[in-house]
XYZ file of C-alpha atoms in Angstrom:
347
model
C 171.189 113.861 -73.493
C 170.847 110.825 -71.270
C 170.703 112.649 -68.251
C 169.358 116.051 -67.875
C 171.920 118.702 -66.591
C 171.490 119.480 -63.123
C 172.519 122.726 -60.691
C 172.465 121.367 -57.529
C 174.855 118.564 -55.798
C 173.363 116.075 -53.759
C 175.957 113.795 -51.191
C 174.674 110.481 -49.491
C 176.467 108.786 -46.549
C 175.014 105.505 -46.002
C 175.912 103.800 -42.809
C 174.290 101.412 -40.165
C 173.114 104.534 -38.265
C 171.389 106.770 -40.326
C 171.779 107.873 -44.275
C 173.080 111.652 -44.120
C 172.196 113.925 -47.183
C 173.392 116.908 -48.239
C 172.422 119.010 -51.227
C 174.766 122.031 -52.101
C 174.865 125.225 -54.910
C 176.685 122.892 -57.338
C 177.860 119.658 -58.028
C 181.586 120.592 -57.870
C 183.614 123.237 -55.310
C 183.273 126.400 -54.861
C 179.577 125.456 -53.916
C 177.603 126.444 -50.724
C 176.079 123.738 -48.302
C 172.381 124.304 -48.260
C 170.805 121.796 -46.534
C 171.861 119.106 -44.383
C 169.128 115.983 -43.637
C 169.187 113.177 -41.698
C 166.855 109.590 -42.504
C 167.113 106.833 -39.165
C 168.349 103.632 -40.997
C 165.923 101.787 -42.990
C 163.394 104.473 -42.705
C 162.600 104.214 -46.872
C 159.608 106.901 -46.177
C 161.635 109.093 -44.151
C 164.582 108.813 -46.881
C 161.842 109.190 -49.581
C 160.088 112.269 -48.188
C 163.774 114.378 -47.740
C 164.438 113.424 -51.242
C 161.142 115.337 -52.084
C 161.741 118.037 -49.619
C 165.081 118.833 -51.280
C 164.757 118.389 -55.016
C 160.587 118.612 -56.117
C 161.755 118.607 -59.917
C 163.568 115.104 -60.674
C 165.828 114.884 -64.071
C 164.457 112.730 -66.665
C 165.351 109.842 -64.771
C 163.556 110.476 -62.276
C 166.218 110.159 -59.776
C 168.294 111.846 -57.685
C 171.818 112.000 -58.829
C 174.390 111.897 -55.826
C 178.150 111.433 -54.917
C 177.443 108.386 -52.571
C 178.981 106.656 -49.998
C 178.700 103.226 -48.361
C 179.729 101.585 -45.580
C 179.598 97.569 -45.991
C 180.254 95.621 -42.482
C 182.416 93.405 -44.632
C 184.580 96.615 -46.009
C 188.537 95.826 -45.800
C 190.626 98.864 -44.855
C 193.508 97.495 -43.820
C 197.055 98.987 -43.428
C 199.872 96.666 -44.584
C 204.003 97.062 -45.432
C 205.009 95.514 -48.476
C 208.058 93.688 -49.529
C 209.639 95.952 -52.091
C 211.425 92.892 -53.635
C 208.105 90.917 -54.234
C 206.095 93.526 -55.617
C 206.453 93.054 -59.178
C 205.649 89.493 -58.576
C 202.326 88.170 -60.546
C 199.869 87.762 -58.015
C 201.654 88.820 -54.924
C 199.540 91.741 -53.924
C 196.148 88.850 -54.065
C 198.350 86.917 -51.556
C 198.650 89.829 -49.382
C 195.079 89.894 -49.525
C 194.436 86.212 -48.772
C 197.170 85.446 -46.055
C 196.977 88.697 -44.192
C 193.316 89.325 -44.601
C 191.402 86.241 -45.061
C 189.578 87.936 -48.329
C 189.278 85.754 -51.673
C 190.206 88.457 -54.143
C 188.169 87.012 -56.751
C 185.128 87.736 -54.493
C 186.228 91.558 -53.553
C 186.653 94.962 -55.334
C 190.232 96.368 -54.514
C 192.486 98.440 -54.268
C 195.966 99.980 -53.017
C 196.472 103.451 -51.493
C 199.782 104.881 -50.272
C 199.160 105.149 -46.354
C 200.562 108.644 -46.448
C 198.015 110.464 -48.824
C 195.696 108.194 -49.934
C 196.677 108.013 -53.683
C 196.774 105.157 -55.754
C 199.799 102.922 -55.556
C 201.618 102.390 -58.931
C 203.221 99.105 -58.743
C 206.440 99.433 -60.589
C 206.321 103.521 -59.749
C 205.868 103.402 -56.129
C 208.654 103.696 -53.828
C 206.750 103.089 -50.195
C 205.973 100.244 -49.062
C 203.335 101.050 -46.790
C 199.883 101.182 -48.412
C 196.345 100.391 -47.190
C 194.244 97.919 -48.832
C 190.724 98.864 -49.126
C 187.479 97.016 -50.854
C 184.412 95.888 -50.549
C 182.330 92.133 -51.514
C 181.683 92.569 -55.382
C 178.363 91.544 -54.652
C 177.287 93.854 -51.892
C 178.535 96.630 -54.037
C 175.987 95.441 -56.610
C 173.237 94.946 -53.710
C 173.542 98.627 -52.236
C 173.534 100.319 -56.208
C 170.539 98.087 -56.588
C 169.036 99.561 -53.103
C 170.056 102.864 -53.146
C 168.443 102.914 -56.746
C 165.323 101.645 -55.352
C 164.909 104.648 -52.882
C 165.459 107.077 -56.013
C 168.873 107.565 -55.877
C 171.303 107.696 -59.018
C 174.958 107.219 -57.721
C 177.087 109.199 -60.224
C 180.076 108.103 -57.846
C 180.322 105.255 -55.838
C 182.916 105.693 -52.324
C 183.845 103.813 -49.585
C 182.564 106.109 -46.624
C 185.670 105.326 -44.535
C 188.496 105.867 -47.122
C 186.487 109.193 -47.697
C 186.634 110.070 -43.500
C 190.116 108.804 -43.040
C 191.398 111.330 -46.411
C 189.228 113.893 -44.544
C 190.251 113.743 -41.580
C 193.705 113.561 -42.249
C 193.209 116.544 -44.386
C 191.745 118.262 -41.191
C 194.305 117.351 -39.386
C 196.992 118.579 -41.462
C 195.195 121.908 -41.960
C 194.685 122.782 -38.292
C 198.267 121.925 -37.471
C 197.359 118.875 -35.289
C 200.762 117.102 -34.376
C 198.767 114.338 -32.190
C 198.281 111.090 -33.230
C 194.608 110.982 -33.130
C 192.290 107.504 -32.584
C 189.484 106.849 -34.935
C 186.308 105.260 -34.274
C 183.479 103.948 -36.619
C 181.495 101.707 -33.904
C 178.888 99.459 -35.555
C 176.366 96.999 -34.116
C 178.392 93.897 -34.362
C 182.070 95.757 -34.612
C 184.289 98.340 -34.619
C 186.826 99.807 -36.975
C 189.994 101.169 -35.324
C 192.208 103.573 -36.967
C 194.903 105.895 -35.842
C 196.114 108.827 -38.017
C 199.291 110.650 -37.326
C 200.889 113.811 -39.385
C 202.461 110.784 -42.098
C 199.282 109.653 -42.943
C 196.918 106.342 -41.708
C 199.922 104.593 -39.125
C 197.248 101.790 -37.996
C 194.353 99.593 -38.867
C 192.233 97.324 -36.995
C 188.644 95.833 -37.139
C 187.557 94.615 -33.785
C 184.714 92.421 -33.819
C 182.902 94.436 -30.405
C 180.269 96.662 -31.310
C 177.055 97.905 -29.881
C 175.430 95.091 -29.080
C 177.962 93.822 -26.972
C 176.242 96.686 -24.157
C 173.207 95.315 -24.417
C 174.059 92.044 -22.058
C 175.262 94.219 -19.396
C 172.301 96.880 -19.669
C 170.294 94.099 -18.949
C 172.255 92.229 -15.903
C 172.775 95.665 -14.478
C 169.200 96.975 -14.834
C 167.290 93.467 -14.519
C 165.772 93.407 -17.110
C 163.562 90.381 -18.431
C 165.624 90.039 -22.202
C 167.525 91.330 -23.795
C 165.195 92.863 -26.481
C 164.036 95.405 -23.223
C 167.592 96.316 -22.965
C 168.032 96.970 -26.374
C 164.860 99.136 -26.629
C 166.011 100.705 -23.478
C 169.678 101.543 -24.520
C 168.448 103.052 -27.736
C 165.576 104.805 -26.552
C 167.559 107.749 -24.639
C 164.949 107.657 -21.598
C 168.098 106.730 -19.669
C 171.298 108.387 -18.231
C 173.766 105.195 -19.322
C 176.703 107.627 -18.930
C 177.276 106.221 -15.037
C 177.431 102.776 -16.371
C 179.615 104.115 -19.274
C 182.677 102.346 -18.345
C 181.132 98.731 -17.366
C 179.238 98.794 -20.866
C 182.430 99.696 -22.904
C 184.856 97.145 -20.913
C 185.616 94.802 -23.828
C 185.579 96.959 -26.653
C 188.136 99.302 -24.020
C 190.510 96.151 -23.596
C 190.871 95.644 -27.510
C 191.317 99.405 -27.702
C 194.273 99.498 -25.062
C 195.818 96.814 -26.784
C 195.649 97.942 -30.233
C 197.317 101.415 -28.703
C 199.782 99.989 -26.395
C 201.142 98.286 -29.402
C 201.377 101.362 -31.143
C 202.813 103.197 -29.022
C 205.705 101.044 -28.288
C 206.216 100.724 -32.406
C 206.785 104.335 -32.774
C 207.585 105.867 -29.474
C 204.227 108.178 -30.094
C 201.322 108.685 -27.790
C 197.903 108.921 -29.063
C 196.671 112.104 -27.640
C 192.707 112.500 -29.054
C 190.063 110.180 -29.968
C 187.075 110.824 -32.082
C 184.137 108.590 -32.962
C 182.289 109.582 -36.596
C 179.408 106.502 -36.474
C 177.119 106.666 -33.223
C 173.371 106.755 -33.174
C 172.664 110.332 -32.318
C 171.332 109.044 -29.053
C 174.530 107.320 -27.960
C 176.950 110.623 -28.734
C 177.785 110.103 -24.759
C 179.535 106.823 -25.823
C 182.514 109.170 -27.214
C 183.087 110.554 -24.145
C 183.091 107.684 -22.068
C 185.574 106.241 -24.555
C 187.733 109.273 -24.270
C 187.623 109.324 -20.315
C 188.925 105.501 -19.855
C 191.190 106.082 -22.250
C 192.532 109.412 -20.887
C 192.629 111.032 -23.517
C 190.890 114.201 -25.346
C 187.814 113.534 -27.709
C 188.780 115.430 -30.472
C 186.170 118.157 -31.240
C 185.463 119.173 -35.178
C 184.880 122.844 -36.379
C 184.580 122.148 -39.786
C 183.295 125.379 -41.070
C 187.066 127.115 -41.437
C 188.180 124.035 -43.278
C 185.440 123.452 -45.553
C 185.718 127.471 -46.075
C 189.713 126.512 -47.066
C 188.049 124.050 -49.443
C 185.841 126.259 -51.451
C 182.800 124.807 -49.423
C 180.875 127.312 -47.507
C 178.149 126.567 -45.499
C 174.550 128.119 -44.838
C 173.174 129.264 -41.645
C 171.141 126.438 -41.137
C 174.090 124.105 -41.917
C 176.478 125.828 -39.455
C 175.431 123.638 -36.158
C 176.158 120.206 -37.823
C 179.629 121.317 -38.733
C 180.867 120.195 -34.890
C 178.876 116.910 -35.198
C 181.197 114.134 -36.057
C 178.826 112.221 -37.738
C 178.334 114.458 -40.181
C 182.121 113.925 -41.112
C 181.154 111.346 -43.745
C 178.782 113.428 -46.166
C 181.510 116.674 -46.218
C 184.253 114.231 -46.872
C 182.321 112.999 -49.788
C 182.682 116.935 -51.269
C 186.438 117.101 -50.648
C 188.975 117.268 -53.529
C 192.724 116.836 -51.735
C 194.427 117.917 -54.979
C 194.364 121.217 -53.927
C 195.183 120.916 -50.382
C 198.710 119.409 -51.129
C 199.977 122.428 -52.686
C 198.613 124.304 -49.703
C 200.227 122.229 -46.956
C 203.648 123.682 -49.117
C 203.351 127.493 -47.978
């Protein structure tokens, strides 16, 4: 064999905040969640030394073998309606891509999900119209294989993080009986993704081009600082209660937000009722409440151990506090399989 067998699963999340790992009993549910680590972004040491810490004995390869996922700042998850009478046309779904989206489909990896579930949309088969297209720059996919290969790690599968979160989460939602349409949040340096999930599946999609860094001005007008490298260092440091100046520092990414809801809400006559935000430096966590408090709204708080448990995925003592961490949505939705859940939803 190419590969030597292995017992244990390993999960990577790989996003502009941190790389999340998770190894576990087996490489397949039922399996139990033994340990949950946690390397600061671009930390290859720190990455390196949890790899050691949590499988000594390397396959042949000398790698670890892992479900992965990625999060490009270029990734396209974006919620569209088709026209039914088109969609059997050569070529219409790439000019979806390139008048809606601005993406040259010869440059991306693609696909089509039904908005409702998540699976793969059949043209010809399919009866919806609304799908979400999701994909990623060919050649960044080939850049982070070649990097994550680099730090020792084989990816066996390759996922988008958020199409993994959004399946999870509405999964979550569905099993706890959540009615609310619920705002999510993946806030990176430069932007934002926007989605909002309802009981029918993803209803909305929206990148916003406000992320982090769009604080850091205002840190340093408010504060007086010298640059804006001091409020940078400052803002991600933690040494300071920001959560006074919460509002002021979120004011344009809140006016996008507001808009993007308002619209929503006057589409389908629903409010959104929670909001919860699964990419923030562990530092910044307070940034989720401040969001939820302009907005008015309920920051939606995970216990993920029940549902996991529903999913043949048990967790270990040590494990248990991370399963109300949002961040850590992105590494257990990496272990979900939903086939199973649909037949559940039906008792």
């Amino acid at each position: 064999m190419l590969f030597s067998q292995k017992t244990k699963g390993f999960f990577v999340d790989c996003n502009e905040h941190g790389v999340f790992v998770a190894r576990t009993s087996g490489s397949s549910a039922p399996f139990v969640v033994e340990e949950l680590r946690e390397a600061p972004p671009g930390d290859t040491a720190a990455l390196a030394e949890i790899l050691k810490q949590l499988q000594p004995k390397r396959s042949q390869t000398g790698y670890v073998h892992a479900t992965v996922g990625m999060h490009s700042e270029r990734r396209l998850l974006r919620r569209a309606s088709l026209e039914m009478k088109r969609i059997k046309e050569t070529g219409y779904l790439d000019e979806v891509l390139t008048t809606q989206f601005r993406v040259e489909p010869e440059k991306y990896m693609a696909a089509v999900l039904h908005a409702n579930d998540g699976s793969e949309y059949e043209v010809g088969k399919s009866q919806s119209k609304d799908v979400i297209f999701c994909g990623m720059p060919s050649d960044e996919i080939v850049a982070f294989q070649d990097g994550v290969l680099e730090k020792g790690i084989y990816p066996e599968r390759l996922e988008i993080g958020s199409v993994a979160s959004l399946g999870a989460l509405n999964d979550y939602l569905n099993f706890t009986r959540s009615k609310v349409p619920t705002l999510l949040l993946e806030l990176g340096f430069e932007s934002t993704h926007s989605f909002i999930l309802s009981a029918t599946g993803v209803d909305s999609s929206r990148p916003i081009n406000i992320g982090l860094s769009s604080m850091i001005p205002v840190v340093q007008k408010e504060l007086g600082l010298k640059d804006e490298e001091s409020a940078k260092k400052l803002f991600f440091s933690n040494t300071f209660d920001f959560t006074g100046m919460g509002p002021l520092l979120i004011q344009r990414l809140l006016k996008e937000l507001q808009s993007s809801i308002g619209f929503y809400e006057v589409q389908t006559g629903l409010t959104i009722g929670q909001v919860i935000c699964t990419q923030l430096p562990a530092k910044l966590a307070w940034i989720a409440d401040v969001i939820a408090a302009q907005l008015a709204i309920k920051r939606l708080k995970l216990d993920l151990v029940t549902w996991l448990n529903a999913r043949h995925i048990t967790l270990a003592d040590a494990a248990h506090p991370l399963a109300s961490d949002a961040r850590w949505l992105g590494v257990f939705s990496l272990m979900v399989h939903y086939h199973a859940s649909a037949a559940e939803k039906k008792d």
